CSV table of C-alpha atoms and ligand atoms in Angstrom, one decimal:
chain,number,residue,atom,x,y,z
Q,142,UNK,CA,0.0,0.0,0.0
Q,143,UNK,CA,1.5,3.4,-0.9
Q,144,UNK,CA,1.0,6.0,1.7
Q,145,UNK,CA,1.4,9.7,1.2
Q,146,UNK,CA,1.0,12.3,3.9
Q,147,UNK,CA,-0.6,15.7,3.8
Q,148,UNK,CA,-2.1,18.2,6.1
Q,149,UNK,CA,-5.8,18.8,5.9
Q,150,UNK,CA,-6.9,22.2,7.2
Q,151,UNK,CA,-10.4,23.3,8.0
Q,152,UNK,CA,-11.5,26.9,8.4
Q,153,UNK,CA,-14.7,28.0,10.1
Q,154,UNK,CA,-15.9,31.5,9.8
Q,155,UNK,CA,-14.8,31.9,6.1
Q,156,UNK,CA,-17.2,29.2,5.3
Q,157,UNK,CA,-20.0,31.6,6.3
Q,158,UNK,CA,-18.9,34.2,3.8
Q,159,UNK,CA,-21.0,34.7,0.7
Q,160,UNK,CA,-19.9,35.9,-2.7
Q,161,UNK,CA,-16.4,37.0,-1.7
Q,162,UNK,CA,-15.5,33.7,0.1
Q,163,UNK,CA,-12.8,32.9,-2.5
Q,164,UNK,CA,-11.0,36.1,-1.7
Q,165,UNK,CA,-10.8,35.1,1.9
Q,166,UNK,CA,-9.7,31.6,0.9
Q,167,UNK,CA,-6.9,32.9,-1.3
Q,168,UNK,CA,-5.6,35.1,1.5
Q,169,UNK,CA,-5.7,32.2,4.0
Q,170,UNK,CA,-3.7,30.0,1.6
Q,171,UNK,CA,-1.2,32.8,1.1
Q,172,UNK,CA,-0.9,33.2,4.9
Q,173,UNK,CA,-0.4,29.5,5.3
Q,174,UNK,CA,2.4,29.4,2.7
Q,175,UNK,CA,4.1,32.4,4.4
Q,176,UNK,CA,3.7,30.7,7.8
Q,177,UNK,CA,5.2,27.4,6.6
Q,178,UNK,CA,8.0,29.1,4.8
Q,179,UNK,CA,11.3,27.1,5.2
Q,180,UNK,CA,9.4,23.9,6.0
Q,181,UNK,CA,9.1,21.3,3.2
Q,182,UNK,CA,5.8,21.4,1.2
Q,183,UNK,CA,5.1,21.3,-2.5
Q,184,UNK,CA,1.6,22.9,-2.7
Q,185,UNK,CA,-1.2,24.4,-0.6
Q,186,UNK,CA,-4.4,23.9,-2.4
Q,187,UNK,CA,-8.1,24.5,-1.9
Q,188,UNK,CA,-10.3,21.4,-2.4
Q,189,UNK,CA,-14.0,21.2,-1.5
Q,190,UNK,CA,-13.9,24.0,1.2
Q,191,UNK,CA,-10.8,22.4,2.8
Q,192,UNK,CA,-7.2,23.4,2.4
Q,193,UNK,CA,-4.6,20.7,1.7
Q,194,UNK,CA,-0.9,21.0,2.2
Q,195,UNK,CA,0.9,18.4,0.1
Q,196,UNK,CA,4.5,17.3,-0.2
Q,197,UNK,CA,5.2,17.6,3.5
Q,198,UNK,CA,7.7,15.7,5.7
Q,199,UNK,CA,5.4,14.0,8.2
Q,200,UNK,CA,8.3,13.4,10.7
Q,201,UNK,CA,8.2,17.2,11.2
Q,202,UNK,CA,4.5,17.4,12.1
Q,203,UNK,CA,5.2,19.2,15.4
Q,204,UNK,CA,6.9,22.0,13.5
Q,205,UNK,CA,4.0,22.3,11.1
Q,206,UNK,CA,1.5,22.2,14.0
Q,207,UNK,CA,3.3,25.0,15.9
Q,208,UNK,CA,3.3,27.2,12.8
Q,209,UNK,CA,-0.3,26.5,11.7
Q,210,UNK,CA,-1.6,27.3,15.1
Q,211,UNK,CA,-0.6,30.9,14.4
Q,212,UNK,CA,-2.5,31.3,11.2
Q,213,UNK,CA,-5.7,33.2,11.9
Q,214,UNK,CA,-8.8,31.7,10.3
Q,215,UNK,CA,-7.8,28.1,10.8
Q,216,UNK,CA,-10.2,26.0,12.9
Q,217,UNK,CA,-7.9,23.0,13.0
Q,218,UNK,CA,-5.3,21.1,10.9
Q,219,UNK,CA,-4.8,17.3,10.9
Q,220,UNK,CA,-1.9,15.2,9.7
Q,221,UNK,CA,-3.4,12.8,7.2
Q,222,UNK,CA,-2.5,9.7,5.3
Q,223,UNK,CA,-3.8,10.0,1.8
Q,224,UNK,CA,-5.0,6.6,0.3
Q,225,UNK,CA,-7.5,5.4,-2.2
Q,226,UNK,CA,-11.1,5.4,-0.9
Q,227,UNK,CA,-11.6,1.8,-0.3
Q,228,UNK,CA,-12.9,0.6,3.0
Q,229,UNK,CA,-10.4,-2.2,3.5
Q,230,UNK,CA,-7.5,0.2,2.9
Q,231,UNK,CA,-9.0,2.8,5.2
Q,232,UNK,CA,-9.4,0.2,8.0
Q,233,UNK,CA,-5.8,-1.0,7.5
Q,234,UNK,CA,-4.3,2.5,7.7
Q,235,UNK,CA,-6.4,3.4,10.7
Q,236,UNK,CA,-5.3,0.2,12.4
Q,237,UNK,CA,-1.6,0.9,11.6
Q,238,UNK,CA,-1.9,4.4,13.0
Q,239,UNK,CA,-3.5,3.2,16.3
Q,240,UNK,CA,-0.9,0.5,16.7
Q,241,UNK,CA,1.8,3.1,17.4
Q,242,UNK,CA,-0.3,4.8,20.2
Q,243,UNK,CA,-1.0,4.2,23.8
Q,244,UNK,CA,-4.6,5.0,24.6
Q,245,UNK,CA,-7.5,3.7,26.6
Q,246,UNK,CA,-10.5,4.8,24.5
Q,247,UNK,CA,-11.0,6.0,20.9
Q,248,UNK,CA,-13.6,7.1,18.5
Q,249,UNK,CA,-13.9,7.4,14.7
Q,250,UNK,CA,-15.2,10.6,13.1
Q,251,UNK,CA,-15.9,10.2,9.4
Q,252,UNK,CA,-17.0,12.9,7.0
Q,253,UNK,CA,-17.9,12.4,3.4
Q,254,UNK,CA,-17.6,15.2,0.8
Q,255,UNK,CA,-17.5,12.4,-1.8
Q,256,UNK,CA,-21.1,11.3,-1.6
Q,257,UNK,CA,-20.7,8.6,-4.2
Q,258,UNK,CA,-18.9,6.4,-1.7
Q,259,UNK,CA,-21.0,3.4,-1.0
Q,260,UNK,CA,-21.1,3.8,2.8
Q,261,UNK,CA,-22.5,6.8,4.7
Q,262,UNK,CA,-20.4,8.6,7.3
Q,263,UNK,CA,-22.2,6.7,10.1
Q,264,UNK,CA,-21.6,3.4,8.4
Q,265,UNK,CA,-17.9,4.2,8.0
Q,266,UNK,CA,-17.7,5.1,11.7
Q,267,UNK,CA,-19.3,1.8,12.6
Q,268,UNK,CA,-17.3,-0.4,10.2
Q,269,UNK,CA,-13.9,1.1,11.1
Q,270,UNK,CA,-14.8,1.4,14.8
Q,271,UNK,CA,-15.6,-2.3,15.0
Q,272,UNK,CA,-12.5,-3.3,13.1
Q,273,UNK,CA,-10.3,-1.2,15.4
Q,274,UNK,CA,-12.0,-2.5,18.5
Q,275,UNK,CA,-11.5,-6.1,17.4
Q,276,UNK,CA,-7.7,-5.4,17.1
Q,277,UNK,CA,-7.2,-3.2,20.1
Q,278,UNK,CA,-9.8,-4.4,22.5
Q,279,UNK,CA,-10.3,-0.7,23.7
Q,280,UNK,CA,-13.7,0.9,24.2
Q,281,UNK,CA,-15.2,3.5,21.9
Q,282,UNK,CA,-16.1,6.7,23.7
Q,283,UNK,CA,-17.9,9.3,21.8
Q,284,UNK,CA,-17.1,12.1,24.3
Q,285,UNK,CA,-13.5,12.9,25.4
Q,286,UNK,CA,-12.0,9.8,23.7
Q,287,UNK,CA,-8.2,9.6,24.0
Q,288,UNK,CA,-7.8,9.3,20.3
Q,289,UNK,CA,-10.1,10.6,17.6
Q,290,UNK,CA,-9.5,8.8,14.3
Q,291,UNK,CA,-10.6,11.3,11.6
Q,292,UNK,CA,-11.6,10.0,8.2
Q,293,UNK,CA,-12.4,12.3,5.4
Q,294,UNK,CA,-13.5,11.3,1.9
Q,295,UNK,CA,-12.8,14.1,-0.5
Q,296,UNK,CA,-13.0,13.9,-4.3
Q,297,UNK,CA,-12.4,10.2,-4.6
Q,298,UNK,CA,-9.6,9.9,-2.1
Q,299,UNK,CA,-9.6,9.0,1.6
Q,300,UNK,CA,-7.7,10.8,4.3
Q,301,UNK,CA,-7.0,9.3,7.7
Q,302,UNK,CA,-5.3,10.9,10.7
Q,303,UNK,CA,-5.5,11.4,14.5
Q,304,UNK,CA,-2.9,14.2,15.1
Q,305,UNK,CA,-4.7,17.5,15.2
Q,306,UNK,CA,-3.8,21.1,16.1
Q,307,UNK,CA,-6.4,23.7,16.9
Q,308,UNK,CA,-6.1,27.2,15.6
Q,309,UNK,CA,-7.7,30.3,17.0
Q,310,UNK,CA,-10.4,30.6,14.3
Q,311,UNK,CA,-11.4,34.1,13.2
Q,312,UNK,CA,-10.3,35.6,9.9
Q,313,UNK,CA,-7.0,35.6,8.0
Q,314,UNK,CA,-4.8,38.6,8.8
Q,315,UNK,CA,-5.1,41.2,6.0
Q,316,UNK,CA,-8.7,40.6,5.3
Q,317,UNK,CA,-10.0,43.3,7.6
Q,318,UNK,CA,-8.0,46.4,6.7
Q,319,UNK,CA,-5.5,47.9,9.1
Q,320,UNK,CA,-5.3,49.5,12.6
Q,321,UNK,CA,-2.6,51.2,14.7
Q,322,UNK,CA,-2.3,49.3,18.0
Q,323,UNK,CA,-1.0,51.2,21.0
Q,324,UNK,CA,1.3,48.7,22.7
Q,325,UNK,CA,3.0,48.9,26.1
Q,326,UNK,CA,5.0,46.0,27.6
Q,327,UNK,CA,2.1,45.3,30.0
Q,328,UNK,CA,-0.1,42.2,29.9
Q,329,UNK,CA,-3.2,43.8,28.2
Q,330,UNK,CA,-2.2,45.5,25.0
Q,331,UNK,CA,-0.4,42.5,23.5
Q,332,UNK,CA,-3.6,40.5,24.1
Q,333,UNK,CA,-5.8,43.3,22.6
Q,334,UNK,CA,-3.5,43.3,19.6
Q,335,UNK,CA,-3.9,39.6,19.3
Q,336,UNK,CA,-7.7,39.8,19.5
Q,337,UNK,CA,-7.7,42.2,16.5
Q,338,UNK,CA,-5.2,40.1,14.5
Q,339,UNK,CA,-7.7,37.3,15.1
Q,340,UNK,CA,-10.4,39.4,13.4
Q,341,UNK,CA,-8.1,39.7,10.3
Q,342,UNK,CA,-6.8,43.2,11.0
Q,343,UNK,CA,-3.3,43.9,10.0
Q,344,UNK,CA,-1.5,45.9,12.7
Q,345,UNK,CA,1.1,48.6,12.9
Q,346,UNK,CA,2.2,49.3,16.4
Q,347,UNK,CA,3.1,52.4,18.3
Q,348,UNK,CA,5.0,52.4,21.6
Q,349,UNK,CA,5.6,55.5,23.7
Q,350,UNK,CA,8.7,55.6,25.9
Q,351,UNK,CA,10.2,58.0,28.4
Q,352,UNK,CA,13.9,57.4,28.0
Q,353,UNK,CA,16.2,58.6,29.4
Q,354,UNK,CA,14.0,59.2,32.5
Q,355,UNK,CA,13.1,55.5,32.4
Q,356,UNK,CA,15.4,52.7,31.4
Q,357,UNK,CA,15.2,51.2,27.9
Q,358,UNK,CA,13.7,48.1,29.4
Q,359,UNK,CA,10.2,48.8,28.1
Q,360,UNK,CA,11.6,49.2,24.6
Q,361,UNK,CA,13.4,45.9,24.9
Q,362,UNK,CA,10.3,44.1,26.3
Q,363,UNK,CA,8.1,45.6,23.6
Q,364,UNK,CA,10.5,44.3,21.0
Q,365,UNK,CA,10.3,40.8,22.4
Q,366,UNK,CA,6.5,41.0,22.5
Q,367,UNK,CA,6.4,42.2,18.9
Q,368,UNK,CA,8.6,39.3,17.8
Q,369,UNK,CA,6.0,37.0,19.3
Q,370,UNK,CA,3.1,38.9,17.7
Q,371,UNK,CA,4.9,38.9,14.3
Q,372,UNK,CA,4.5,35.2,14.5
Q,373,UNK,CA,0.8,35.8,13.8
Q,374,UNK,CA,1.2,38.3,11.0
Q,375,UNK,CA,4.6,37.3,9.6
Q,376,UNK,CA,6.0,40.8,9.8
Q,377,UNK,CA,5.1,44.0,11.6
Q,378,UNK,CA,6.3,47.6,12.1
Q,379,UNK,CA,6.5,49.6,15.3
Q,380,UNK,CA,6.9,53.3,15.8
Q,381,UNK,CA,8.8,53.9,19.0
Q,382,UNK,CA,7.9,57.5,20.0
Q,383,UNK,CA,9.7,59.5,22.7
Q,384,UNK,CA,7.1,61.0,25.1
Q,385,UNK,CA,9.3,62.5,27.8
Q,386,UNK,CA,9.3,66.1,26.7
Q,387,UNK,CA,5.5,66.2,26.4
Q,388,UNK,CA,5.1,64.4,29.8
Q,389,UNK,CA,7.4,66.9,31.5
Q,390,UNK,CA,5.4,69.8,30.0
Q,391,UNK,CA,2.2,68.3,31.3
Q,392,UNK,CA,3.7,67.7,34.8
Q,393,UNK,CA,4.9,71.3,34.9
Q,394,UNK,CA,1.6,72.8,33.9
Q,395,UNK,CA,-1.3,70.6,34.9
Q,396,UNK,CA,-2.6,69.4,38.3
Q,397,UNK,CA,-1.1,66.1,39.0
Q,398,UNK,CA,-4.4,64.2,39.2
Q,399,UNK,CA,-4.9,64.9,35.5
Q,400,UNK,CA,-1.4,63.8,34.4
Q,401,UNK,CA,-2.3,60.3,33.4
Q,402,UNK,CA,-5.3,61.4,31.4
Q,403,UNK,CA,-3.3,64.1,29.6
Q,404,UNK,CA,-0.5,61.6,28.9
Q,405,UNK,CA,-3.1,59.3,27.4
Q,406,UNK,CA,-4.6,62.1,25.3
Q,407,UNK,CA,-1.1,62.9,24.0
Q,408,UNK,CA,-0.5,59.2,23.1
Q,409,UNK,CA,-3.9,59.1,21.3
Q,410,UNK,CA,-3.2,62.3,19.4
Q,411,UNK,CA,0.2,61.0,18.3
Q,412,UNK,CA,-1.2,57.6,17.3
Q,413,UNK,CA,-3.9,59.4,15.3
Q,414,UNK,CA,-1.4,61.4,13.4
Q,415,UNK,CA,0.6,58.3,12.6
Q,416,UNK,CA,-2.6,56.6,11.5
Q,417,UNK,CA,-3.6,59.5,9.3
Q,418,UNK,CA,-0.1,59.5,7.6
Q,419,UNK,CA,-0.5,55.8,6.9
Q,420,UNK,CA,-4.2,56.1,5.9
Q,421,UNK,CA,-5.2,53.7,8.7
Q,422,UNK,CA,-8.8,54.0,9.9
Q,423,UNK,CA,-8.7,52.9,13.5
Q,424,UNK,CA,-6.7,52.7,16.7
Q,425,UNK,CA,-6.5,49.8,19.2
Q,426,UNK,CA,-6.0,50.0,23.0
Q,427,UNK,CA,-5.8,47.4,25.7
Q,428,UNK,CA,-8.1,49.1,28.2
Q,429,UNK,CA,-10.5,47.0,30.2
Q,430,UNK,CA,-13.4,48.8,32.0
Q,431,UNK,CA,-12.7,49.3,35.7
Q,432,UNK,CA,-9.4,47.3,35.7
Q,433,UNK,CA,-7.5,50.2,37.1
Q,434,UNK,CA,-8.4,53.6,38.4
Q,435,UNK,CA,-7.6,55.3,35.1
Q,436,UNK,CA,-9.9,53.0,33.1
Q,437,UNK,CA,-13.3,54.2,34.3
Q,438,UNK,CA,-15.9,55.1,31.7
Q,439,UNK,CA,-15.6,58.8,32.4
Q,440,UNK,CA,-11.8,58.6,31.9
Q,441,UNK,CA,-12.2,56.6,28.8
Q,442,UNK,CA,-14.5,59.3,27.5
Q,443,UNK,CA,-12.0,62.0,28.5
Q,444,UNK,CA,-9.1,60.3,26.7
Q,445,UNK,CA,-11.1,59.0,23.6
Q,446,UNK,CA,-12.1,62.6,23.0
Q,447,UNK,CA,-8.5,63.2,21.8
Q,448,UNK,CA,-8.9,60.7,18.9
Q,449,UNK,CA,-10.0,61.6,15.4
Q,450,UNK,CA,-10.9,58.0,14.6
Q,451,UNK,CA,-12.4,55.1,16.4
Q,452,UNK,CA,-10.4,53.4,19.2
Q,453,UNK,CA,-11.3,49.7,19.4
Q,454,UNK,CA,-10.9,48.2,22.9
Q,455,UNK,CA,-11.2,44.5,22.4
Q,456,UNK,CA,-10.6,43.8,26.1
Q,457,UNK,CA,-13.2,46.2,27.4
Q,458,UNK,CA,-15.4,43.5,28.8
Q,459,UNK,CA,-12.7,40.9,29.7
Q,460,UNK,CA,-11.8,39.8,33.2
Q,461,UNK,CA,-8.1,40.0,34.1
Q,462,UNK,CA,-7.8,36.3,34.6
Q,463,UNK,CA,-9.1,35.7,31.0
Q,464,UNK,CA,-6.6,38.2,29.7
Q,465,UNK,CA,-3.8,36.5,31.5
Q,466,UNK,CA,-4.9,33.1,30.2
Q,467,UNK,CA,-4.8,34.4,26.6
Q,468,UNK,CA,-1.5,36.1,27.2
Q,469,UNK,CA,-0.1,32.7,28.3
Q,470,UNK,CA,-1.6,30.9,25.3
Q,471,UNK,CA,-0.2,33.3,22.7
Q,472,UNK,CA,3.3,33.5,24.4
Q,473,UNK,CA,3.4,37.1,25.6
Q,474,UNK,CA,2.7,36.6,29.3
Q,475,UNK,CA,6.3,35.7,30.4
Q,476,UNK,CA,7.6,38.8,28.7
Q,477,UNK,CA,4.9,41.1,30.0
Q,478,UNK,CA,5.7,40.2,33.6
Q,479,UNK,CA,9.3,41.2,33.3
Q,480,UNK,CA,10.0,44.3,35.3
Q,481,UNK,CA,10.0,47.6,33.4
Q,482,UNK,CA,9.3,51.3,34.1
Q,483,UNK,CA,6.3,52.1,32.1
Q,484,UNK,CA,6.2,55.7,30.8
Q,485,UNK,CA,3.0,56.3,32.7
Q,486,UNK,CA,3.4,54.2,35.9
Q,487,UNK,CA,6.7,56.0,36.4
Q,488,UNK,CA,5.0,59.4,36.8
Q,489,UNK,CA,1.7,58.3,38.4
Q,490,UNK,CA,0.4,60.7,41.0
Q,491,UNK,CA,-0.8,59.4,44.3
Q,492,UNK,CA,-4.4,60.3,43.7
Q,493,UNK,CA,-5.2,60.1,40.0
Q,494,UNK,CA,-8.5,61.3,38.7
Q,495,UNK,CA,-11.0,58.5,38.4
Q,496,UNK,CA,-14.0,60.5,37.1
Q,497,UNK,CA,-12.6,63.0,34.8
Q,498,UNK,CA,-14.7,66.0,33.7
Q,499,UNK,CA,-14.2,66.3,30.0
Q,500,UNK,CA,-14.5,70.1,29.9
Q,501,UNK,CA,-12.0,70.5,32.7
Q,502,UNK,CA,-9.6,68.2,30.9
Q,503,UNK,CA,-10.0,70.0,27.6
Q,504,UNK,CA,-9.5,73.4,29.2
Q,505,UNK,CA,-6.4,72.3,31.1
Q,506,UNK,CA,-4.9,70.9,27.9
Q,507,UNK,CA,-5.8,74.0,25.9
Q,508,UNK,CA,-3.8,76.1,28.4
Q,509,UNK,CA,-0.7,74.1,27.8
Q,510,UNK,CA,1.5,75.5,25.0
Q,511,UNK,CA,3.1,72.4,23.5
Q,512,UNK,CA,4.7,74.3,20.7
Q,513,UNK,CA,6.0,71.9,18.2
Q,514,UNK,CA,6.5,69.1,20.7
Q,515,UNK,CA,4.2,66.7,18.9
Q,516,UNK,CA,6.0,67.2,15.6
Q,517,UNK,CA,9.3,66.8,17.3
Q,518,UNK,CA,8.2,63.6,19.0
Q,519,UNK,CA,7.1,62.1,15.7
Q,520,UNK,CA,10.3,63.3,13.9
Q,521,UNK,CA,12.4,61.6,16.6
Q,522,UNK,CA,10.4,58.4,16.5
Q,523,UNK,CA,12.3,55.3,15.4
Q,524,UNK,CA,10.5,52.8,13.1
Q,525,UNK,CA,11.5,49.1,13.5
Q,526,UNK,CA,10.4,46.0,11.7
Q,527,UNK,CA,9.9,42.7,13.4
Q,528,UNK,CA,9.8,39.4,11.6
Q,529,UNK,CA,8.3,36.0,12.4
Q,530,UNK,CA,10.5,34.4,15.0
Q,531,UNK,CA,11.1,31.3,12.8
Q,532,UNK,CA,12.2,33.6,10.0
Q,533,UNK,CA,14.6,35.3,12.4
Q,534,UNK,CA,15.9,32.0,13.7
Q,535,UNK,CA,16.6,30.7,10.2
Q,536,UNK,CA,17.9,34.0,8.8
Q,537,UNK,CA,15.2,34.2,6.1
Q,538,UNK,CA,15.1,37.8,4.9
Q,539,UNK,CA,12.8,37.8,1.9
Q,540,UNK,CA,9.0,37.7,2.2
Q,541,UNK,CA,8.7,37.5,-1.5
Q,542,UNK,CA,9.6,33.9,-1.9
Q,543,UNK,CA,6.1,32.6,-1.7
Q,544,UNK,CA,4.0,32.7,-4.9
Q,545,UNK,CA,0.3,33.5,-4.7
M,745,ATP,P1,-1.3,47.3,29.4
M,745,ATP,O1,-1.2,46.1,30.2
M,745,ATP,O2,-1.6,47.2,28.0
M,745,ATP,O3,-0.1,48.2,29.6
M,745,ATP,P2,-2.7,48.7,31.5
M,745,ATP,O4,-3.7,47.8,32.2
M,745,ATP,O5,-1.3,48.9,32.1
M,745,ATP,O6,-2.5,48.1,30.0
M,745,ATP,P3,-2.8,51.5,31.1
M,745,ATP,O7,-1.5,51.7,31.5
M,745,ATP,O8,-3.9,52.3,31.7
M,745,ATP,O9,-3.4,50.0,31.2
M,745,ATP,O10,-2.9,51.6,29.5
M,745,ATP,C1,-4.1,51.5,28.8
M,745,ATP,C2,-3.8,51.3,27.3
M,745,ATP,O11,-3.1,52.5,26.8
M,745,ATP,C3,-2.8,50.2,27.1
M,745,ATP,O12,-3.5,48.9,27.0
M,745,ATP,C4,-2.2,50.5,25.8
M,745,ATP,O13,-3.1,50.3,24.7
M,745,ATP,C5,-2.1,52.0,25.9
M,745,ATP,N1,-0.7,52.3,26.5
M,745,ATP,C6,-0.4,52.5,27.7
M,745,ATP,N2,0.9,52.7,27.9
M,745,ATP,C7,1.4,52.8,26.6
M,745,ATP,C8,2.7,53.0,26.0
M,745,ATP,N3,3.8,53.2,26.8
M,745,ATP,N4,2.8,53.0,24.7
M,745,ATP,C9,1.7,52.7,23.9
M,745,ATP,N5,0.5,52.5,24.4
M,745,ATP,C10,0.4,52.5,25.7
M,746,MG,MG1,0.4,49.5,31.2
C-alpha cells in the first residue's frame, strides 16, 4: 500500500462568507504558505472547502503544527495519510496508526464530501470502529476519547489521521483592513492586539517611551513581545515614540491628578497622526473597563475625545484572569511580567483622577503650550520592523519567496 502524507486544514468563519469567500480563501492560503516558509511542502491547495498541504515531511509534524496554530482563520489542521477510498485500505491504515499509540479509548469521526462512496459517514464510523476494536480491545467513547480517528472522503480519495492542532479561528490577517495598536509592555495591550489580529486586522504598532528618564527596558520588552506577535502576522512595524518632553510639560503645567489622562490624550493624538499619515482608519487599545483607576468610563471618554478616529478596545469586557490566560496561550505573558518602568506608571500621581470631567480636561490641555513638541516627538520616532521568530531563527530575509 502506498501511503502519502498531507495536512488537511479546516476553516470555520470563512465558510459563512458569501460571494467573496474565495477572496478570503486565497488570503488564507497565502498566509499558510508564508507561515510554513522554510518547512518542506510542495503545494497548498483548496479542495472542497478544505485546504490541503501536500509534499510535506510527516516526521516534522510538530513544526508544522506549531506554525499552523498561528494562522488566523484556521479551525484545525490534521496530519493525514492519503489513500484510495476503499474501506479495507481505510481500515488497515487506521489500524496501523493506532498500533503506534498508547490510549484507553477511541472514536472514529468520518466525513464524506464524496457522496458517491457506498457507505454513509455513520456506516464508516461503525465499520472502522468495529474493526479497530477487534484489534485493540479498547472501548469506543464518543465524548472525550483519548484518540479521535478522523476519516475524510474528498473527491475520490480518503484521508485518515489522528494528530490535530487547533487554531484560533477568526479571519486571515489582512482581510479586515489595518489598525494602529498602542502597545505597552504590559499584559493587556499584547492581548488586545492579538484579538484584533484574530479578526483579520493587519496591525502597525506604536509604543511611547520616556527614556532617558526611564530605562530602555520597556523598549526591549516591547521588541520581544512584537517578535511573538509577528509570528501571527509574519512581519510588523512599530513606531517607538519619545514622550518624555510632552510628559514633562504636562507635569509642569497641569494638576497632578490629571497627568495620566493628559499623557493618554497625548498618546492618542500622536497615534492618530501616525494613522492619518498611513491612511489607517482605527486605533486599538488594551483598556478593560474598571481594571485600574484610570480606566473608568468617564476617563475613557475624556481620553477618547483626543482621537480623530475610532479606538477599538477588544478587552473592554474581559476579566483580568481571562486576559492572563490568553497572554499565556499566545506567548506574551512571560515577557509582560518582566519588570520595566512604564512611561505612565513612572510618573503616576498618588491620587489620579477617576472620574474626569471632559470640559476641565480640555481646558487644562488648551492652556498648555506644547509648541512643536508633537511634531518633534514624531520626527524623533524610530521605526523598526519585526519578523516572524522562525524567519529570524533561520535567517530568512525575503518575504517575496512565496508565490500566490
Ligand atoms: P497594558 O497592560 O496594555 O499596559 P494597562 O492595564 O497597564 O494596559 P494602562 O497603563 O492604563 O493600562 O494603559 C491603557 C492602554 O493604553 C494600554 O492597554 C495601551 O493600549 C495604551 N498604552 C499604555 N501605555 C502605553 C505605552 N507606553 N505605549 C503605547 N501604548 C500605551
Ligand atoms: Mg500598562
